[in-house]
Amino acid sequence: MKSIFTGGRRKVVAVMAIALVASLTQVTSSGAATPDTPKRGGNITVGIFDSFPGYCMADNLANSSLMGARTIYETWVEQRSDGKIVPYLLKSFEHSADNKTWLLTIRDGIKFHDGTPVDATALLLNIQALRGALWLNGKLGRSPASSGALGTAVGFTANIQDVVAVGAMSVQVTLYLPQSDYPESLYASGRFFARAPSQILGTTCSTKPVGTGAFKLVSTELTKLVVAANPDYWRKDAKGGKLPYLDGITFTFLPDAQPRVSGVKSGSLAATMFTSATEAKQIKDLQKNKSLTTIISPTDYYPTIWMNHKIAPFSSKNARLALSHALDREKWLKVRQKGLGMVPDSIVGPNNILYNKKGYAGFDLAKAKSFAAAYKVETGKDLEFSLPYVSASADATANAILIQQMCAAAGIKVNLLSQTTAEAIAKAFPMQYQMLPLLLMEGTGTSFALPFLVSDTSGGNPKHFITQIAAAVPAFKALPVYFGILNISSFKDTVSENLLFAARGESNLAKKKKLYQQATQQIQNEAHITNISMLAYSLSYKNLGGIGELPLAAGGQRRLVTNFGIDWTGVWSTK
Amino acid sequence: MEKLKFWLQRVAQLFVVLLLVTFGVSLLVRIIPVDLATIVMPVADENQRAAFRASIGLNKGPIGYYLQWLGNFVQGDLGKIYYSGGTETVSGHLIKAMPRSLLLMAYTQIFALGIAIPLGVLSAYRAGRRADRVISNTLFIFSSIPGFAIGLILIIVVGTKLAWLPTLGYATYSEGIWEHFKHMIMPVLSLSFGLISQYTRLLRADMIASLREDYVTMAMSKGLSDRRILWQHVFRPSSITLFTSAALSMGGLIGGAIVIESIFATYGVGFEIFAAIGGRQYIMLQSSVAVIALFYVFFNLVVDIGSGFVDPRTRDRRTNV
């Protein structure tokens, strides 16, 4: 999760997932040609703009640090470049006709870095850990129990009614509401890793990541992750050779963009990542550099302006519409993002199945003024609110000031509220601000959008173990807050919720799309949320080969570059 | 006895300075308009935050908090860096960062003095002539360019255009001596230019004054060579201000290199402070500033002692006060 005002330094909520129509066609690259002969060996350093807060279920690794973690970890399923979710550590997934029961079967012969097998026990523990069941076990003195904290994954996994092992290598997941795209939720935009049971159940869950990936942990600290090749890695290259090619990678946290730019230009860094939220200028500069290759993700990252429906002024629809119409998105794209990205005309981008322009309150100064005036008539007060922003960089501050100026033109007073990232997160879940710009939704599907748009991700399931324990034990009565904590605008719209849940259960893609788009229209009509930009992420590199070439285990190509960068398994150094 | 009394007073003064500085910094944590517990533990519940406040003394008044922090500090517990996955010790970070900063500082001083001393001597010797004017004007230009700007120019030209040197990172001796120095050259140059200018001017001024002393005229009349007069009779008494300034700037360099260490990502104390500010790690910030203050005071004391040895008149003047 990242605020467009944070300078892109941290995500703290699990963010993202799925894709039905991811488009490689939007991935652009520039610069040097890639050598085509794999070369073994070498250690490289990669510059990133996020730190490493930890590796347990509640430690949300953001963007570029997620890229580092994904050298150690792999996911049960993976997303192809066409957006389709395919088995990865899983051999297969099958579902019942009603889309409520899913059988997940694990690929044979894969081992975690600690030598233990990837089997049904491991998958079961992983899912139960994400659901919060192992956390609760710990509180109740039961086993198995995890030492990790309860995280937002509880909200993402709340549709699970039950999960059981049905064999040595198979797990059956029963859902409360039908979900035809459940594997998207199992992927969670590359975040629901296969963690070894020893990590989940041990006391070093946050600091000692144990996965199945091509690289193993050497050392980790807040600002650096060092990994070395896993000699027992299960995948092979096209010629049956061992993977990975590189001996090791050091991911180093460089919060300022300048050292990353100079580092990759000079060769001190083999590669480095950027975000268009605050580093569009640097991305454009690197695109022009002929000695480098710069690849940019599709604009599939949707920072949202979350308006708190529980308190004034955004409990008023007039206020929400006034703000939505006051934002000059074209100017924003030109001034703040140097043209990199696109002007939003829906709460998500065109690649997302929710995308619908109908009802979207775009820039219209006259309407903004009119709704601000209507708000005054309604409440007797001028429209005024505080805009929290993380003053981590001059660009982040400039972003906030531009919104302030846009609102002023519409007669809306904005008080800038400088916050730390941690404060912003603490006050966002649950929401204590009047509004907050924050990147939560992304991708082409809905598993990483829908949980932010409904008031109860469990779908009101009375048999969910959290609901039941909350009813039975007073100490746990607040736990169900996790089902709605992701909807930080705190809106409850039964029309849009019913449409969203119906769409998620629908197998027919055309019908599904229509339902989702109706839900989007409803959300936009009510101006429950709005936005001002769409973001992309980039990776620039030099003297590297094999990027984007290694096919997935089940065939097909992975997405070339995302918010979590690239897959390093098949990459080699040409130096 | 008088000397001992003087030195005890001097140490006591520095100790008071140290206490005042660290207390002042500790107030930072108290006056920030947010709850530190919220910042360092954003996802914790109120009980955990209360426990955190108690653990570092935030539930006490400013003096109680300071005394608790000071008590821990003198025992080597510099506090912790907090993040969602756990904690890291400030001392662990500083133990890794400090040698890098000290080396950077030492190289900077050696390089700056190595350039400034001959330039200062030459400039004084040729005072008012073309060589002096060229040196003075060139140094004036360099002194007016901030170190970070020099750093950026070096990165663009030497690092990226010519690709002669790495633009960021740090290499230990074990990674190779040349590798180590390759990573140090540009940060050292960035920090040195301002110092070279400052040192050269100080030395030039003092040497010009010394050259007018009677004992120099006497030495010349005895037929001693200019080189001998300059280096043996003029340079030593003229270098007091230079070495005092160099020693005092060492403490400042550790903290003052924040921008340079950030640009070159050398992961020294400056970089740690930069990261602490960005991450609102106030305890890290507080302890880092205290360590820098400690170094500053230490070098100040070294200057006092050292100048007494270099020029006994200084020591005598002080003890006679």
JSON list of C-alpha atoms in Angstrom, two decimals, chain A residues 70-212:
[
{"chain": "A", "resi": 70, "resn": "ARG", "atom": "CA", "xyz": [9.98, -13.11, -3.85]},
{"chain": "A", "resi": 71, "resn": "THR", "atom": "CA", "xyz": [13.48, -14.40, -4.59]},
{"chain": "A", "resi": 72, "resn": "ILE", "atom": "CA", "xyz": [13.10, -16.45, -1.40]},
{"chain": "A", "resi": 73, "resn": "TYR", "atom": "CA", "xyz": [9.42, -17.17, -1.64]},
{"chain": "A", "resi": 74, "resn": "GLU", "atom": "CA", "xyz": [7.14, -18.49, -4.33]},
{"chain": "A", "resi": 75, "resn": "THR", "atom": "CA", "xyz": [3.39, -18.51, -4.54]},
{"chain": "A", "resi": 76, "resn": "TRP", "atom": "CA", "xyz": [0.95, -21.37, -4.88]},
{"chain": "A", "resi": 77, "resn": "VAL", "atom": "CA", "xyz": [-0.31, -19.94, -8.12]},
{"chain": "A", "resi": 78, "resn": "GLU", "atom": "CA", "xyz": [1.20, -17.42, -10.50]},
{"chain": "A", "resi": 79, "resn": "GLN", "atom": "CA", "xyz": [-0.15, -14.84, -12.88]},
{"chain": "A", "resi": 80, "resn": "ARG", "atom": "CA", "xyz": [0.59, -15.11, -16.59]},
{"chain": "A", "resi": 81, "resn": "SER", "atom": "CA", "xyz": [1.20, -12.12, -18.77]},
{"chain": "A", "resi": 82, "resn": "ASP", "atom": "CA", "xyz": [-2.33, -12.49, -20.17]},
{"chain": "A", "resi": 83, "resn": "GLY", "atom": "CA", "xyz": [-3.65, -12.11, -16.64]},
{"chain": "A", "resi": 84, "resn": "LYS", "atom": "CA", "xyz": [-4.68, -15.71, -16.19]},
{"chain": "A", "resi": 85, "resn": "ILE", "atom": "CA", "xyz": [-3.91, -17.33, -12.84]},
{"chain": "A", "resi": 86, "resn": "VAL", "atom": "CA", "xyz": [-2.19, -20.68, -13.30]},
{"chain": "A", "resi": 87, "resn": "PRO", "atom": "CA", "xyz": [-0.89, -23.31, -10.86]},
{"chain": "A", "resi": 88, "resn": "TYR", "atom": "CA", "xyz": [2.70, -22.80, -9.73]},
{"chain": "A", "resi": 89, "resn": "LEU", "atom": "CA", "xyz": [3.65, -24.66, -6.54]},
{"chain": "A", "resi": 90, "resn": "LEU", "atom": "CA", "xyz": [0.24, -26.19, -7.02]},
{"chain": "A", "resi": 91, "resn": "LYS", "atom": "CA", "xyz": [-0.10, -28.87, -9.64]},
{"chain": "A", "resi": 92, "resn": "SER", "atom": "CA", "xyz": [-3.75, -28.06, -10.16]},
{"chain": "A", "resi": 93, "resn": "PHE", "atom": "CA", "xyz": [-6.82, -26.39, -8.75]},
{"chain": "A", "resi": 94, "resn": "GLU", "atom": "CA", "xyz": [-10.35, -27.57, -9.37]},
{"chain": "A", "resi": 95, "resn": "HIS", "atom": "CA", "xyz": [-13.67, -26.22, -8.23]},
{"chain": "A", "resi": 96, "resn": "SER", "atom": "CA", "xyz": [-17.18, -27.42, -7.71]},
{"chain": "A", "resi": 97, "resn": "ALA", "atom": "CA", "xyz": [-20.00, -26.36, -10.00]},
{"chain": "A", "resi": 98, "resn": "ASP", "atom": "CA", "xyz": [-21.20, -23.78, -7.50]},
{"chain": "A", "resi": 99, "resn": "ASN", "atom": "CA", "xyz": [-17.69, -22.27, -7.15]},
{"chain": "A", "resi": 100, "resn": "LYS", "atom": "CA", "xyz": [-17.80, -22.80, -3.39]},
{"chain": "A", "resi": 101, "resn": "THR", "atom": "CA", "xyz": [-15.42, -25.75, -3.02]},
{"chain": "A", "resi": 102, "resn": "TRP", "atom": "CA", "xyz": [-11.87, -25.67, -4.33]},
{"chain": "A", "resi": 103, "resn": "LEU", "atom": "CA", "xyz": [-9.47, -28.59, -4.39]},
{"chain": "A", "resi": 104, "resn": "LEU", "atom": "CA", "xyz": [-5.85, -27.49, -4.39]},
{"chain": "A", "resi": 105, "resn": "THR", "atom": "CA", "xyz": [-3.28, -30.14, -5.31]},
{"chain": "A", "resi": 106, "resn": "ILE", "atom": "CA", "xyz": [0.40, -29.52, -4.75]},
{"chain": "A", "resi": 107, "resn": "ARG", "atom": "CA", "xyz": [3.18, -30.30, -7.20]},
{"chain": "A", "resi": 108, "resn": "ASP", "atom": "CA", "xyz": [5.35, -33.25, -6.13]},
{"chain": "A", "resi": 109, "resn": "GLY", "atom": "CA", "xyz": [8.96, -33.09, -5.08]},
{"chain": "A", "resi": 110, "resn": "ILE", "atom": "CA", "xyz": [9.32, -29.47, -3.99]},
{"chain": "A", "resi": 111, "resn": "LYS", "atom": "CA", "xyz": [11.08, -28.72, -0.73]},
{"chain": "A", "resi": 112, "resn": "PHE", "atom": "CA", "xyz": [11.41, -25.67, 1.40]},
{"chain": "A", "resi": 113, "resn": "HIS", "atom": "CA", "xyz": [14.87, -24.27, 2.06]},
{"chain": "A", "resi": 114, "resn": "ASP", "atom": "CA", "xyz": [14.92, -26.11, 5.39]},
{"chain": "A", "resi": 115, "resn": "GLY", "atom": "CA", "xyz": [14.49, -29.43, 3.57]},
{"chain": "A", "resi": 116, "resn": "THR", "atom": "CA", "xyz": [10.89, -30.05, 4.61]},
{"chain": "A", "resi": 117, "resn": "PRO", "atom": "CA", "xyz": [8.43, -31.03, 1.90]},
{"chain": "A", "resi": 118, "resn": "VAL", "atom": "CA", "xyz": [5.86, -28.73, 0.36]},
{"chain": "A", "resi": 119, "resn": "ASP", "atom": "CA", "xyz": [2.76, -30.75, 1.10]},
{"chain": "A", "resi": 120, "resn": "ALA", "atom": "CA", "xyz": [-0.83, -30.47, 2.25]},
{"chain": "A", "resi": 121, "resn": "THR", "atom": "CA", "xyz": [0.23, -29.78, 5.83]},
{"chain": "A", "resi": 122, "resn": "ALA", "atom": "CA", "xyz": [2.30, -26.82, 4.69]},
{"chain": "A", "resi": 123, "resn": "LEU", "atom": "CA", "xyz": [-0.47, -25.41, 2.49]},
{"chain": "A", "resi": 124, "resn": "LEU", "atom": "CA", "xyz": [-3.04, -25.86, 5.24]},
{"chain": "A", "resi": 125, "resn": "LEU", "atom": "CA", "xyz": [-0.82, -24.08, 7.75]},
{"chain": "A", "resi": 126, "resn": "ASN", "atom": "CA", "xyz": [-0.21, -21.24, 5.32]},
{"chain": "A", "resi": 127, "resn": "ILE", "atom": "CA", "xyz": [-3.91, -20.66, 4.70]},
{"chain": "A", "resi": 128, "resn": "GLN", "atom": "CA", "xyz": [-4.79, -20.97, 8.38]},
{"chain": "A", "resi": 129, "resn": "ALA", "atom": "CA", "xyz": [-2.03, -18.54, 9.29]},
{"chain": "A", "resi": 130, "resn": "LEU", "atom": "CA", "xyz": [-3.34, -15.97, 6.83]},
{"chain": "A", "resi": 131, "resn": "ARG", "atom": "CA", "xyz": [-6.88, -16.40, 8.15]},
{"chain": "A", "resi": 132, "resn": "GLY", "atom": "CA", "xyz": [-5.72, -15.67, 11.70]},
{"chain": "A", "resi": 133, "resn": "ALA", "atom": "CA", "xyz": [-6.61, -19.16, 12.93]},
{"chain": "A", "resi": 134, "resn": "LEU", "atom": "CA", "xyz": [-3.08, -19.89, 14.12]},
{"chain": "A", "resi": 135, "resn": "TRP", "atom": "CA", "xyz": [-2.92, -16.53, 15.87]},
{"chain": "A", "resi": 136, "resn": "LEU", "atom": "CA", "xyz": [-6.14, -17.35, 17.65]},
{"chain": "A", "resi": 137, "resn": "ASN", "atom": "CA", "xyz": [-4.82, -20.78, 18.58]},
{"chain": "A", "resi": 138, "resn": "GLY", "atom": "CA", "xyz": [-1.91, -19.08, 20.25]},
{"chain": "A", "resi": 139, "resn": "LYS", "atom": "CA", "xyz": [-4.24, -16.85, 22.24]},
{"chain": "A", "resi": 140, "resn": "LEU", "atom": "CA", "xyz": [-6.34, -19.82, 23.29]},
{"chain": "A", "resi": 141, "resn": "GLY", "atom": "CA", "xyz": [-3.42, -22.05, 24.18]},
{"chain": "A", "resi": 142, "resn": "ARG", "atom": "CA", "xyz": [-4.10, -24.42, 21.31]},
{"chain": "A", "resi": 143, "resn": "SER", "atom": "CA", "xyz": [-1.78, -25.76, 18.67]},
{"chain": "A", "resi": 144, "resn": "PRO", "atom": "CA", "xyz": [-0.63, -25.32, 16.04]},
{"chain": "A", "resi": 145, "resn": "ALA", "atom": "CA", "xyz": [-0.06, -21.70, 16.85]},
{"chain": "A", "resi": 146, "resn": "SER", "atom": "CA", "xyz": [1.88, -18.92, 15.19]},
{"chain": "A", "resi": 147, "resn": "SER", "atom": "CA", "xyz": [3.86, -16.17, 16.83]},
{"chain": "A", "resi": 148, "resn": "GLY", "atom": "CA", "xyz": [2.97, -13.68, 14.14]},
{"chain": "A", "resi": 149, "resn": "ALA", "atom": "CA", "xyz": [0.55, -10.83, 14.63]},
{"chain": "A", "resi": 150, "resn": "LEU", "atom": "CA", "xyz": [-2.92, -10.64, 13.15]},
{"chain": "A", "resi": 151, "resn": "GLY", "atom": "CA", "xyz": [-2.81, -8.89, 9.81]},
{"chain": "A", "resi": 152, "resn": "THR", "atom": "CA", "xyz": [-5.00, -7.56, 7.08]},
{"chain": "A", "resi": 153, "resn": "ALA", "atom": "CA", "xyz": [-4.79, -10.94, 5.35]},
{"chain": "A", "resi": 154, "resn": "VAL", "atom": "CA", "xyz": [-7.62, -11.88, 7.69]},
{"chain": "A", "resi": 155, "resn": "GLY", "atom": "CA", "xyz": [-9.87, -9.57, 5.69]},
{"chain": "A", "resi": 156, "resn": "PHE", "atom": "CA", "xyz": [-8.64, -10.87, 2.36]},
{"chain": "A", "resi": 157, "resn": "THR", "atom": "CA", "xyz": [-9.24, -14.50, 3.30]},
{"chain": "A", "resi": 158, "resn": "ALA", "atom": "CA", "xyz": [-12.53, -13.98, 5.13]},
{"chain": "A", "resi": 159, "resn": "ASN", "atom": "CA", "xyz": [-14.62, -15.70, 2.46]},
{"chain": "A", "resi": 160, "resn": "ILE", "atom": "CA", "xyz": [-13.07, -19.02, 3.48]},
{"chain": "A", "resi": 161, "resn": "GLN", "atom": "CA", "xyz": [-15.54, -21.07, 5.47]},
{"chain": "A", "resi": 162, "resn": "ASP", "atom": "CA", "xyz": [-13.29, -24.03, 6.10]},
{"chain": "A", "resi": 163, "resn": "VAL", "atom": "CA", "xyz": [-10.04, -25.56, 4.93]},
{"chain": "A", "resi": 164, "resn": "VAL", "atom": "CA", "xyz": [-8.94, -29.18, 5.38]},
{"chain": "A", "resi": 165, "resn": "ALA", "atom": "CA", "xyz": [-6.26, -31.52, 4.09]},
{"chain": "A", "resi": 166, "resn": "VAL", "atom": "CA", "xyz": [-7.78, -34.27, 1.97]},
{"chain": "A", "resi": 167, "resn": "GLY", "atom": "CA", "xyz": [-4.63, -36.20, 1.25]},
{"chain": "A", "resi": 168, "resn": "ALA", "atom": "CA", "xyz": [-0.89, -35.88, 1.50]},
{"chain": "A", "resi": 169, "resn": "MET", "atom": "CA", "xyz": [-0.76, -33.34, -1.29]},
{"chain": "A", "resi": 170, "resn": "SER", "atom": "CA", "xyz": [-4.29, -31.92, -1.47]},
{"chain": "A", "resi": 171, "resn": "VAL", "atom": "CA", "xyz": [-6.24, -29.33, 0.44]},
{"chain": "A", "resi": 172, "resn": "GLN", "atom": "CA", "xyz": [-9.92, -28.53, 0.12]},
{"chain": "A", "resi": 173, "resn": "VAL", "atom": "CA", "xyz": [-11.05, -24.95, 0.63]},
{"chain": "A", "resi": 174, "resn": "THR", "atom": "CA", "xyz": [-14.73, -24.32, 1.26]},
{"chain": "A", "resi": 175, "resn": "LEU", "atom": "CA", "xyz": [-15.96, -20.80, 0.64]},
{"chain": "A", "resi": 176, "resn": "TYR", "atom": "CA", "xyz": [-18.96, -19.09, 2.21]},
{"chain": "A", "resi": 177, "resn": "LEU", "atom": "CA", "xyz": [-19.94, -17.16, -0.90]},
{"chain": "A", "resi": 178, "resn": "PRO", "atom": "CA", "xyz": [-19.25, -18.60, -4.33]},
{"chain": "A", "resi": 179, "resn": "GLN", "atom": "CA", "xyz": [-16.08, -17.31, -5.93]},
{"chain": "A", "resi": 180, "resn": "SER", "atom": "CA", "xyz": [-15.18, -18.25, -9.47]},
{"chain": "A", "resi": 181, "resn": "ASP", "atom": "CA", "xyz": [-11.84, -16.48, -9.22]},
{"chain": "A", "resi": 182, "resn": "TYR", "atom": "CA", "xyz": [-10.66, -17.88, -5.89]},
{"chain": "A", "resi": 183, "resn": "PRO", "atom": "CA", "xyz": [-7.11, -18.58, -7.16]},
{"chain": "A", "resi": 184, "resn": "GLU", "atom": "CA", "xyz": [-6.74, -14.82, -7.52]},
{"chain": "A", "resi": 185, "resn": "SER", "atom": "CA", "xyz": [-7.30, -14.53, -3.78]},
{"chain": "A", "resi": 186, "resn": "LEU", "atom": "CA", "xyz": [-4.78, -17.30, -3.21]},
{"chain": "A", "resi": 187, "resn": "TYR", "atom": "CA", "xyz": [-2.28, -15.26, -5.20]},
{"chain": "A", "resi": 188, "resn": "ALA", "atom": "CA", "xyz": [-3.05, -11.88, -3.62]},
{"chain": "A", "resi": 189, "resn": "SER", "atom": "CA", "xyz": [-0.94, -10.10, -6.19]},
{"chain": "A", "resi": 190, "resn": "GLY", "atom": "CA", "xyz": [2.09, -12.20, -5.41]},
{"chain": "A", "resi": 191, "resn": "ARG", "atom": "CA", "xyz": [1.87, -11.75, -1.65]},
{"chain": "A", "resi": 192, "resn": "PHE", "atom": "CA", "xyz": [0.48, -14.98, -0.29]},
{"chain": "A", "resi": 193, "resn": "PHE", "atom": "CA", "xyz": [3.78, -16.85, -0.24]},
{"chain": "A", "resi": 194, "resn": "ALA", "atom": "CA", "xyz": [4.41, -20.48, 0.57]},
{"chain": "A", "resi": 195, "resn": "ARG", "atom": "CA", "xyz": [6.15, -20.13, 3.92]},
{"chain": "A", "resi": 196, "resn": "ALA", "atom": "CA", "xyz": [7.73, -23.17, 5.52]},
{"chain": "A", "resi": 197, "resn": "PRO", "atom": "CA", "xyz": [5.87, -24.49, 8.57]},
{"chain": "A", "resi": 198, "resn": "SER", "atom": "CA", "xyz": [9.07, -23.97, 10.58]},
{"chain": "A", "resi": 199, "resn": "GLN", "atom": "CA", "xyz": [8.86, -20.26, 9.85]},
{"chain": "A", "resi": 200, "resn": "ILE", "atom": "CA", "xyz": [5.14, -19.92, 10.54]},
{"chain": "A", "resi": 201, "resn": "LEU", "atom": "CA", "xyz": [5.25, -21.85, 13.79]},
{"chain": "A", "resi": 202, "resn": "GLY", "atom": "CA", "xyz": [8.66, -20.67, 14.94]},
{"chain": "A", "resi": 203, "resn": "THR", "atom": "CA", "xyz": [9.61, -17.63, 16.93]},
{"chain": "A", "resi": 204, "resn": "THR", "atom": "CA", "xyz": [11.54, -15.97, 14.12]},
{"chain": "A", "resi": 205, "resn": "CYS", "atom": "CA", "xyz": [8.67, -15.73, 11.66]},
{"chain": "A", "resi": 206, "resn": "SER", "atom": "CA", "xyz": [9.39, -12.07, 10.92]},
{"chain": "A", "resi": 207, "resn": "THR", "atom": "CA", "xyz": [13.13, -12.30, 10.60]},
{"chain": "A", "resi": 208, "resn": "LYS", "atom": "CA", "xyz": [13.96, -15.69, 9.06]},
{"chain": "A", "resi": 209, "resn": "PRO", "atom": "CA", "xyz": [12.10, -16.20, 5.80]},
{"chain": "A", "resi": 210, "resn": "VAL", "atom": "CA", "xyz": [12.04, -19.82, 4.67]},
{"chain": "A", "resi": 211, "resn": "GLY", "atom": "CA", "xyz": [10.50, -20.43, 1.29]},
{"chain": "A", "resi": 212, "resn": "THR", "atom": "CA", "xyz": [10.92, -22.51, -1.83]}
]
